[in-house]
Short mmCIF file of C-alpha atoms in Angstrom, two decimals:
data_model
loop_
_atom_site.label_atom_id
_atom_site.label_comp_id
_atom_site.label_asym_id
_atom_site.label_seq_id
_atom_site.Cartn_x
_atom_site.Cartn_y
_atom_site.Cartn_z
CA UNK A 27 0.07 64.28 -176.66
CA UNK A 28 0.44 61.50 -179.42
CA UNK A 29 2.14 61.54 -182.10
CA UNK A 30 0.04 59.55 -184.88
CA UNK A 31 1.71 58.45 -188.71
CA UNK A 32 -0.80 58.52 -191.43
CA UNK A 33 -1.94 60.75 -194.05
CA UNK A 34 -5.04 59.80 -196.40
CA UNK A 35 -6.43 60.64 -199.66
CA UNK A 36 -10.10 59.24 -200.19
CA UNK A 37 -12.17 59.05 -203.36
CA UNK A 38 -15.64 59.55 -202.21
CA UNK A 39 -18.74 57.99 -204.62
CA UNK A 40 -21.14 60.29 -205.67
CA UNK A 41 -23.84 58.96 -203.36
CA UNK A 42 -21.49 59.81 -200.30
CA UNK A 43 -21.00 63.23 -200.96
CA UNK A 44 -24.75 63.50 -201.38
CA UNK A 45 -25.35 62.03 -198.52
CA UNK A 46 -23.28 64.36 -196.14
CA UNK A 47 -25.28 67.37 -197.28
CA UNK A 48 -28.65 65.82 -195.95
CA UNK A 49 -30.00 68.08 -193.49
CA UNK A 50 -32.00 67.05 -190.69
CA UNK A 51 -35.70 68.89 -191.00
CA UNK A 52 -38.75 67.22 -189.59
CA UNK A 53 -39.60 64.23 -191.84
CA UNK A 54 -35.73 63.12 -191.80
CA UNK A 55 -35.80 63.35 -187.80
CA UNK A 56 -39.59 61.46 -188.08
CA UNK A 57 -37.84 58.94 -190.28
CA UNK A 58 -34.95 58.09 -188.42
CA UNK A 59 -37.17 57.98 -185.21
CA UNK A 60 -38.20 55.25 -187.11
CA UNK A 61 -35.79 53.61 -188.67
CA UNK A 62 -36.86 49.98 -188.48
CA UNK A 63 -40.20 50.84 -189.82
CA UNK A 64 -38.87 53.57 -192.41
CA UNK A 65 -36.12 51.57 -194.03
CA UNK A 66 -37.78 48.99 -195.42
CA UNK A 67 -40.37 51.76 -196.87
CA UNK A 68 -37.76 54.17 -197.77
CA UNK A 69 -35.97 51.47 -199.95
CA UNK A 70 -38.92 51.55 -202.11
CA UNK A 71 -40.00 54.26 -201.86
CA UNK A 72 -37.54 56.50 -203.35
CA UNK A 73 -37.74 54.43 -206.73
CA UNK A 74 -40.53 56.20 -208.91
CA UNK A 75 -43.08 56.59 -208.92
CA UNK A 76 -43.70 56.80 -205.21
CA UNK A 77 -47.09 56.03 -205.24
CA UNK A 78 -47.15 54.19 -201.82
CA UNK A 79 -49.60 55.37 -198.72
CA UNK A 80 -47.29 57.55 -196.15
CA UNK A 81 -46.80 55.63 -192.82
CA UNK A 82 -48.26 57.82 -190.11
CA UNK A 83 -45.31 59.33 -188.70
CA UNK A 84 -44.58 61.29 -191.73
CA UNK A 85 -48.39 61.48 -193.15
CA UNK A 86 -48.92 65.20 -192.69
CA UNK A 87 -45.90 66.12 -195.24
CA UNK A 88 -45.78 66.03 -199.18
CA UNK A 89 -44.72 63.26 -200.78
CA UNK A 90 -41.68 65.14 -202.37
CA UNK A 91 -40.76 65.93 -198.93
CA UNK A 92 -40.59 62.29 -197.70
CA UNK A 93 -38.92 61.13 -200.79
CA UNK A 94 -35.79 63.61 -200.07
CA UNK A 95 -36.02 62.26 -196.78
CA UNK A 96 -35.55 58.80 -197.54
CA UNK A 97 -33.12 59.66 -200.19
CA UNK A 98 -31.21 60.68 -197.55
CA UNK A 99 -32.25 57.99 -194.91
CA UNK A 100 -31.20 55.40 -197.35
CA UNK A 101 -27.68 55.39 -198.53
CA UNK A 102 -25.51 53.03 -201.12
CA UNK A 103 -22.76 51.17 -200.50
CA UNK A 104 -20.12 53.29 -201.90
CA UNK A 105 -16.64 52.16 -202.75
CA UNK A 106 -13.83 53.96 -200.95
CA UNK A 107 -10.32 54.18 -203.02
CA UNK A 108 -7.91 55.25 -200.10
CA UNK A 109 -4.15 56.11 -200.79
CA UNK A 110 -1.87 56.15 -197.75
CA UNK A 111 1.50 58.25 -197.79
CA UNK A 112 3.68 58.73 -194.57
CA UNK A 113 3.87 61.98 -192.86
CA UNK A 114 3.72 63.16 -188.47
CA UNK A 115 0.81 64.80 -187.43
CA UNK A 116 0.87 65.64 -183.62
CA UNK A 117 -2.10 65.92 -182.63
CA UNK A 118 -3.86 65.83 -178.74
CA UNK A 119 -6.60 63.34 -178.35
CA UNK A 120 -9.87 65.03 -176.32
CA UNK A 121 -12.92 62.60 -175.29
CA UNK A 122 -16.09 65.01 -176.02
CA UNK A 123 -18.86 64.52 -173.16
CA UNK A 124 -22.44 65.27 -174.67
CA UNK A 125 -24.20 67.77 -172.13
CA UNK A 126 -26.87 65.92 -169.82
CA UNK A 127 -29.07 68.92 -171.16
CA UNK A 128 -29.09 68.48 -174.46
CA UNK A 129 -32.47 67.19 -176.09
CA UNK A 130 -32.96 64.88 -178.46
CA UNK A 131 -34.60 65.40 -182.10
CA UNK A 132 -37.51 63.58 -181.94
CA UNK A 133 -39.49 61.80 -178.83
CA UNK A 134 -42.27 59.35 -180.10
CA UNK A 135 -42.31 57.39 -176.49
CA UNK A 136 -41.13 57.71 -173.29
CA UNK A 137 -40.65 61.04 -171.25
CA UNK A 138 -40.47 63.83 -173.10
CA UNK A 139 -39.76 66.53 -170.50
CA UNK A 140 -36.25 67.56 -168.51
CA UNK A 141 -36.20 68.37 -164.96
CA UNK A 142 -39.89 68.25 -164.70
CA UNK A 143 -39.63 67.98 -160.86
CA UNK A 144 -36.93 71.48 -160.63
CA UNK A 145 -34.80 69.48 -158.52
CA UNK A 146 -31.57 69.87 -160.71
CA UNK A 147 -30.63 73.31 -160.81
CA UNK A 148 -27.45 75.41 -162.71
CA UNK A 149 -26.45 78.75 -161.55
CA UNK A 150 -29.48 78.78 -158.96
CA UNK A 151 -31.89 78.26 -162.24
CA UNK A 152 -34.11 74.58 -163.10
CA UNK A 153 -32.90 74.07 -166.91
CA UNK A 154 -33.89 74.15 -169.17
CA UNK A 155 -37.21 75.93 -168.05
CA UNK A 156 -37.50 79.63 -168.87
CA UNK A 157 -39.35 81.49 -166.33
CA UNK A 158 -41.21 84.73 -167.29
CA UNK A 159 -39.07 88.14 -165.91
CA UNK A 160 -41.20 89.95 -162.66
CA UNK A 161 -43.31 92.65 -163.87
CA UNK A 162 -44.70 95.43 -161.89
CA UNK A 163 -47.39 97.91 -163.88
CA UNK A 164 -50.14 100.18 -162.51
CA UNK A 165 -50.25 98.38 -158.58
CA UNK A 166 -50.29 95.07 -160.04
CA UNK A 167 -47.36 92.44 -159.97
CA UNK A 168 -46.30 89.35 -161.19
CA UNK A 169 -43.96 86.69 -160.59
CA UNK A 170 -42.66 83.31 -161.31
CA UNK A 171 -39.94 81.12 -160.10
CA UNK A 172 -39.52 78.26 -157.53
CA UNK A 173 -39.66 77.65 -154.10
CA UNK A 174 -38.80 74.90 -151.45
CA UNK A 175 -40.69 73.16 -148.74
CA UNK A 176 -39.26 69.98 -146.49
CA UNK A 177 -36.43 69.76 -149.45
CA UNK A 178 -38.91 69.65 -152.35
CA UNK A 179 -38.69 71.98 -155.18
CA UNK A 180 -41.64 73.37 -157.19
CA UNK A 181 -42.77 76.23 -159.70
CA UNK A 182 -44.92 78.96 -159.05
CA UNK A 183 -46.69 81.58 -160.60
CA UNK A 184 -47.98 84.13 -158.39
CA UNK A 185 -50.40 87.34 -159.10
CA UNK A 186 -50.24 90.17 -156.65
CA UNK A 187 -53.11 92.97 -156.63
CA UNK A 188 -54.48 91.60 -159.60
CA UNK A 189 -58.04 93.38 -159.03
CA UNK A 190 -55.80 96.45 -160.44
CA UNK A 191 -57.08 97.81 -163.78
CA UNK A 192 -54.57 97.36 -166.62
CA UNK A 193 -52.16 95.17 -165.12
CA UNK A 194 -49.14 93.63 -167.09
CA UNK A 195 -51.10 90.23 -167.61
CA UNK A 196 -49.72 86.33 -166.93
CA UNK A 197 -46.21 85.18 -165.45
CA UNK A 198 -45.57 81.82 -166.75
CA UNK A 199 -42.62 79.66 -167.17
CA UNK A 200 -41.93 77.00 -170.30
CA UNK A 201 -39.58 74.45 -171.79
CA UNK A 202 -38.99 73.94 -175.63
CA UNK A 203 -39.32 70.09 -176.23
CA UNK A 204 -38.14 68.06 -178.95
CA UNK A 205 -40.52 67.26 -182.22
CA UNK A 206 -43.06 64.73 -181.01
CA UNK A 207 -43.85 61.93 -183.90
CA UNK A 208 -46.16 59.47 -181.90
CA UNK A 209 -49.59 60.52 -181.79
CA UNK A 210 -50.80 59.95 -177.87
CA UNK A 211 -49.08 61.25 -174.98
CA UNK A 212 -50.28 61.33 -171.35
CA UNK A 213 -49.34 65.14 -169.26
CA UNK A 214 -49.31 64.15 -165.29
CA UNK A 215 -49.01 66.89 -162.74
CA UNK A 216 -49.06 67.66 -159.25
CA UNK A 217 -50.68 71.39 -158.57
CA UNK A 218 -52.24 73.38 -155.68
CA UNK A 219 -53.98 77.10 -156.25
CA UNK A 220 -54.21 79.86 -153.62
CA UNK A 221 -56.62 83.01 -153.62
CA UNK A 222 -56.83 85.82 -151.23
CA UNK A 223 -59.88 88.45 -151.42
CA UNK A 224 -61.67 87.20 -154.31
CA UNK A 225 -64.25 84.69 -155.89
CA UNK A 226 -61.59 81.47 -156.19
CA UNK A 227 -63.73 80.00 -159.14
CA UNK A 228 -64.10 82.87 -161.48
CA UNK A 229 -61.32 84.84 -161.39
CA UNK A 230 -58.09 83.08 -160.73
CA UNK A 231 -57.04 80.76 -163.93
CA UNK A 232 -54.52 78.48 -164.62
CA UNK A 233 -53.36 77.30 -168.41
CA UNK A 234 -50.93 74.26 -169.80
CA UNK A 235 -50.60 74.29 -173.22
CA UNK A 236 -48.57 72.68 -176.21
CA UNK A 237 -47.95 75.52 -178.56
CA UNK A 238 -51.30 76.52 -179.29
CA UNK A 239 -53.06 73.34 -178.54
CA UNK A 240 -54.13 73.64 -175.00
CA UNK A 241 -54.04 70.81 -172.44
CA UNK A 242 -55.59 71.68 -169.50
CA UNK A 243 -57.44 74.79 -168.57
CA UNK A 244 -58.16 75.69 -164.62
CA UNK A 245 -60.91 77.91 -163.44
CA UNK A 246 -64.50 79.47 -164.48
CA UNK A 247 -66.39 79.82 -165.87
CA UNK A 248 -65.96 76.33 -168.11
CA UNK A 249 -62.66 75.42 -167.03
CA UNK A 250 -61.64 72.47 -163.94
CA UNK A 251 -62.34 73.10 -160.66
CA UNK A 252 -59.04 74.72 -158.86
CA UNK A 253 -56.94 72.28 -156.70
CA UNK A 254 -56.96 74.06 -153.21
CA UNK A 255 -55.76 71.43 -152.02
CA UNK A 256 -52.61 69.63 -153.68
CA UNK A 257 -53.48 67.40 -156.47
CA UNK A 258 -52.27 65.22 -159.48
CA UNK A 259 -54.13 64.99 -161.66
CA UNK A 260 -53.49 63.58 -165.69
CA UNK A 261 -54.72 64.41 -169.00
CA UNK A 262 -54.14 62.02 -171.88
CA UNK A 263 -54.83 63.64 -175.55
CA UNK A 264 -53.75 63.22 -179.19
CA UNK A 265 -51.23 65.65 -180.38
CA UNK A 266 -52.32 67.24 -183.48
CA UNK A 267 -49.03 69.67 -183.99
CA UNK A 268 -47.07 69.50 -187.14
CA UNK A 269 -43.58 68.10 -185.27
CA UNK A 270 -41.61 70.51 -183.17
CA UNK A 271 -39.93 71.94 -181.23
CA UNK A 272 -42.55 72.53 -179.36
CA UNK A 273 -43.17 74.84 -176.52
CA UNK A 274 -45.18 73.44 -173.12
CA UNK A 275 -45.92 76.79 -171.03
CA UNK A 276 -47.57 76.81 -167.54
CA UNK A 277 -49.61 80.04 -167.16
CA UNK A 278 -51.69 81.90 -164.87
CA UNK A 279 -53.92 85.06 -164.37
CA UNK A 280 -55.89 86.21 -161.22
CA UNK A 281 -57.85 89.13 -162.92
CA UNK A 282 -59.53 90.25 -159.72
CA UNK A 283 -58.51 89.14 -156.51
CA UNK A 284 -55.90 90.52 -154.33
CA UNK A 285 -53.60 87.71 -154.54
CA UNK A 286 -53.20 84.72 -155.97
CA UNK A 287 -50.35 81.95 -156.81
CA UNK A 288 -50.62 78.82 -158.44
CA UNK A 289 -47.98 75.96 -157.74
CA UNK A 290 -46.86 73.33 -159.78
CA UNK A 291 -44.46 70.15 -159.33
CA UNK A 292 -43.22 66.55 -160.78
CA UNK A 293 -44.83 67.53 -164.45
CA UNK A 294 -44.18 64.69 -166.70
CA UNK A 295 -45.08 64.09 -170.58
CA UNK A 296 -45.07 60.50 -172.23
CA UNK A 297 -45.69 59.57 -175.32
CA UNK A 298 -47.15 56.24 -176.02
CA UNK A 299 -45.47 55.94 -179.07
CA UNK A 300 -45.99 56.04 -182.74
CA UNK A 301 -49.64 54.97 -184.19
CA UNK A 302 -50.88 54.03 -180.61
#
């Protein structure tokens, strides 16, 4: 407990108080991803007309859109009348700790994933993926969680009597990522597929996709060949969403053998960074 002597009255300029009710939607997070690039433009820019070409990372949004944002990215010196009188506040001083699990706004470059090998688990769970609940429906099951072998920890997704008519469909497990802003990333996994009692290329699939762009597709008839044995394998593309979040989901379906589980580990997605 400390006892601290001050009281203050400010006098905030206009442009301040503007200022403070910014809010943060995608083209302010894509601008501040890149500040050193957006200042400069922003200082400009927001002086009419804005009749400048919109850098990439904020090219898919109106041009009244990126104008508030740099409104807001670019703020005044402001004069600040302050008036101290005397008074005792007590007050207890408490350092805040960020979480280790909280994401950022916007990743242009670098990993983009958490946890992507499951080792790091709370409460028995690998935040901050979400795994699908088990289902059970007309003789067919499904499940998905993670397992262990020789200390490692990996995802699966497993299908049990899937040759059943009408079963309840895929398990699948996903993370909500922040807004992306580059343009390339590269997805690297490591994956292995089992099958029991039925034609392994036709009828056992596996899906990774970005919100509803998808990334790799496992399986017949046009899909990759299956990984019965454990492979990594990588897939570089251009991501053609409008921002984020974004959702990466691992899926799978066995429509018509009597088993079948695909496993998953050390999933990782870079981003290049912005215009590469």
């Amino acid at each position: 407990m400390k006892a601290l002597i001050f009281t203050a009255l400010f006098t905030l300029a206009p442009s301040v108080v503007r200022s403070t009710a910014c809010k943060a939607d995608n083209v302010l997070r894509a601008l501040r991803a890149n500040s050193a690039k957006a200042s400069p433009f922003c200082s400009t820019y927001t002086r009419p007309p804005p009749n400048q070409p919109l850098p990439t990372y904020v090219s898919q949004y109106p041009a009244s859109r990126v104008s508030s944002g740099c409104s807001c990215l670019i703020t005044t010196t402001s004069s600040i009348t302050t008036t101290l009188k005397t008074s005792t506040i007590a007050t207890t001083t408490t350092p805040s700790t960020p979480s280790p699990t909280d994401p950022p706004d916007y990743v242009c470059e670098g990993e983009v994933l958490r946890n992507g090998n499951f080792q790091t688990l709370v409460k028995g769970k690998p935040e901050p993926w979400i795994f699908a609940p088990e289902t059970h429906n007309n003789g067919q099951s499904t499940y998905a969680g993670t397992g262990s072998s020789g200390g490692n920890t990996y995802a699966y997704l497993t299908v049990d009597n899937g040759n059943a008519a009408g079963g309840p469909g895929r398990p699948y497990f996903k993370q909500i990522i922040p807004g992306l802003c580059g343009n390339t990333y590269t997805l690297n996994y490591t994956s292995s597929l089992f099958i029991r009692d039925g034609q392994p290329y036709h009828f056992c699939r596996a899906f990774i996709d970005l919100d509803d762009q998808q990334l790799v597709f496992i399986g017949g008839p046009n899909g990759d060949i299956p990984p019965w044995q454990t492979q990594t394998r990588s897939y570089t593309f251009t991501y053609t969403g409008t921002g984020g979040p974004n959702a990466l989901t691992v899926a799978f379906d066995c429509a018509t053998a009597s088993w079948g589980s695909y496993r998953i580990d050390d999933i990782s997605l870079v981003g290049a960074g912005e215009g590469n």
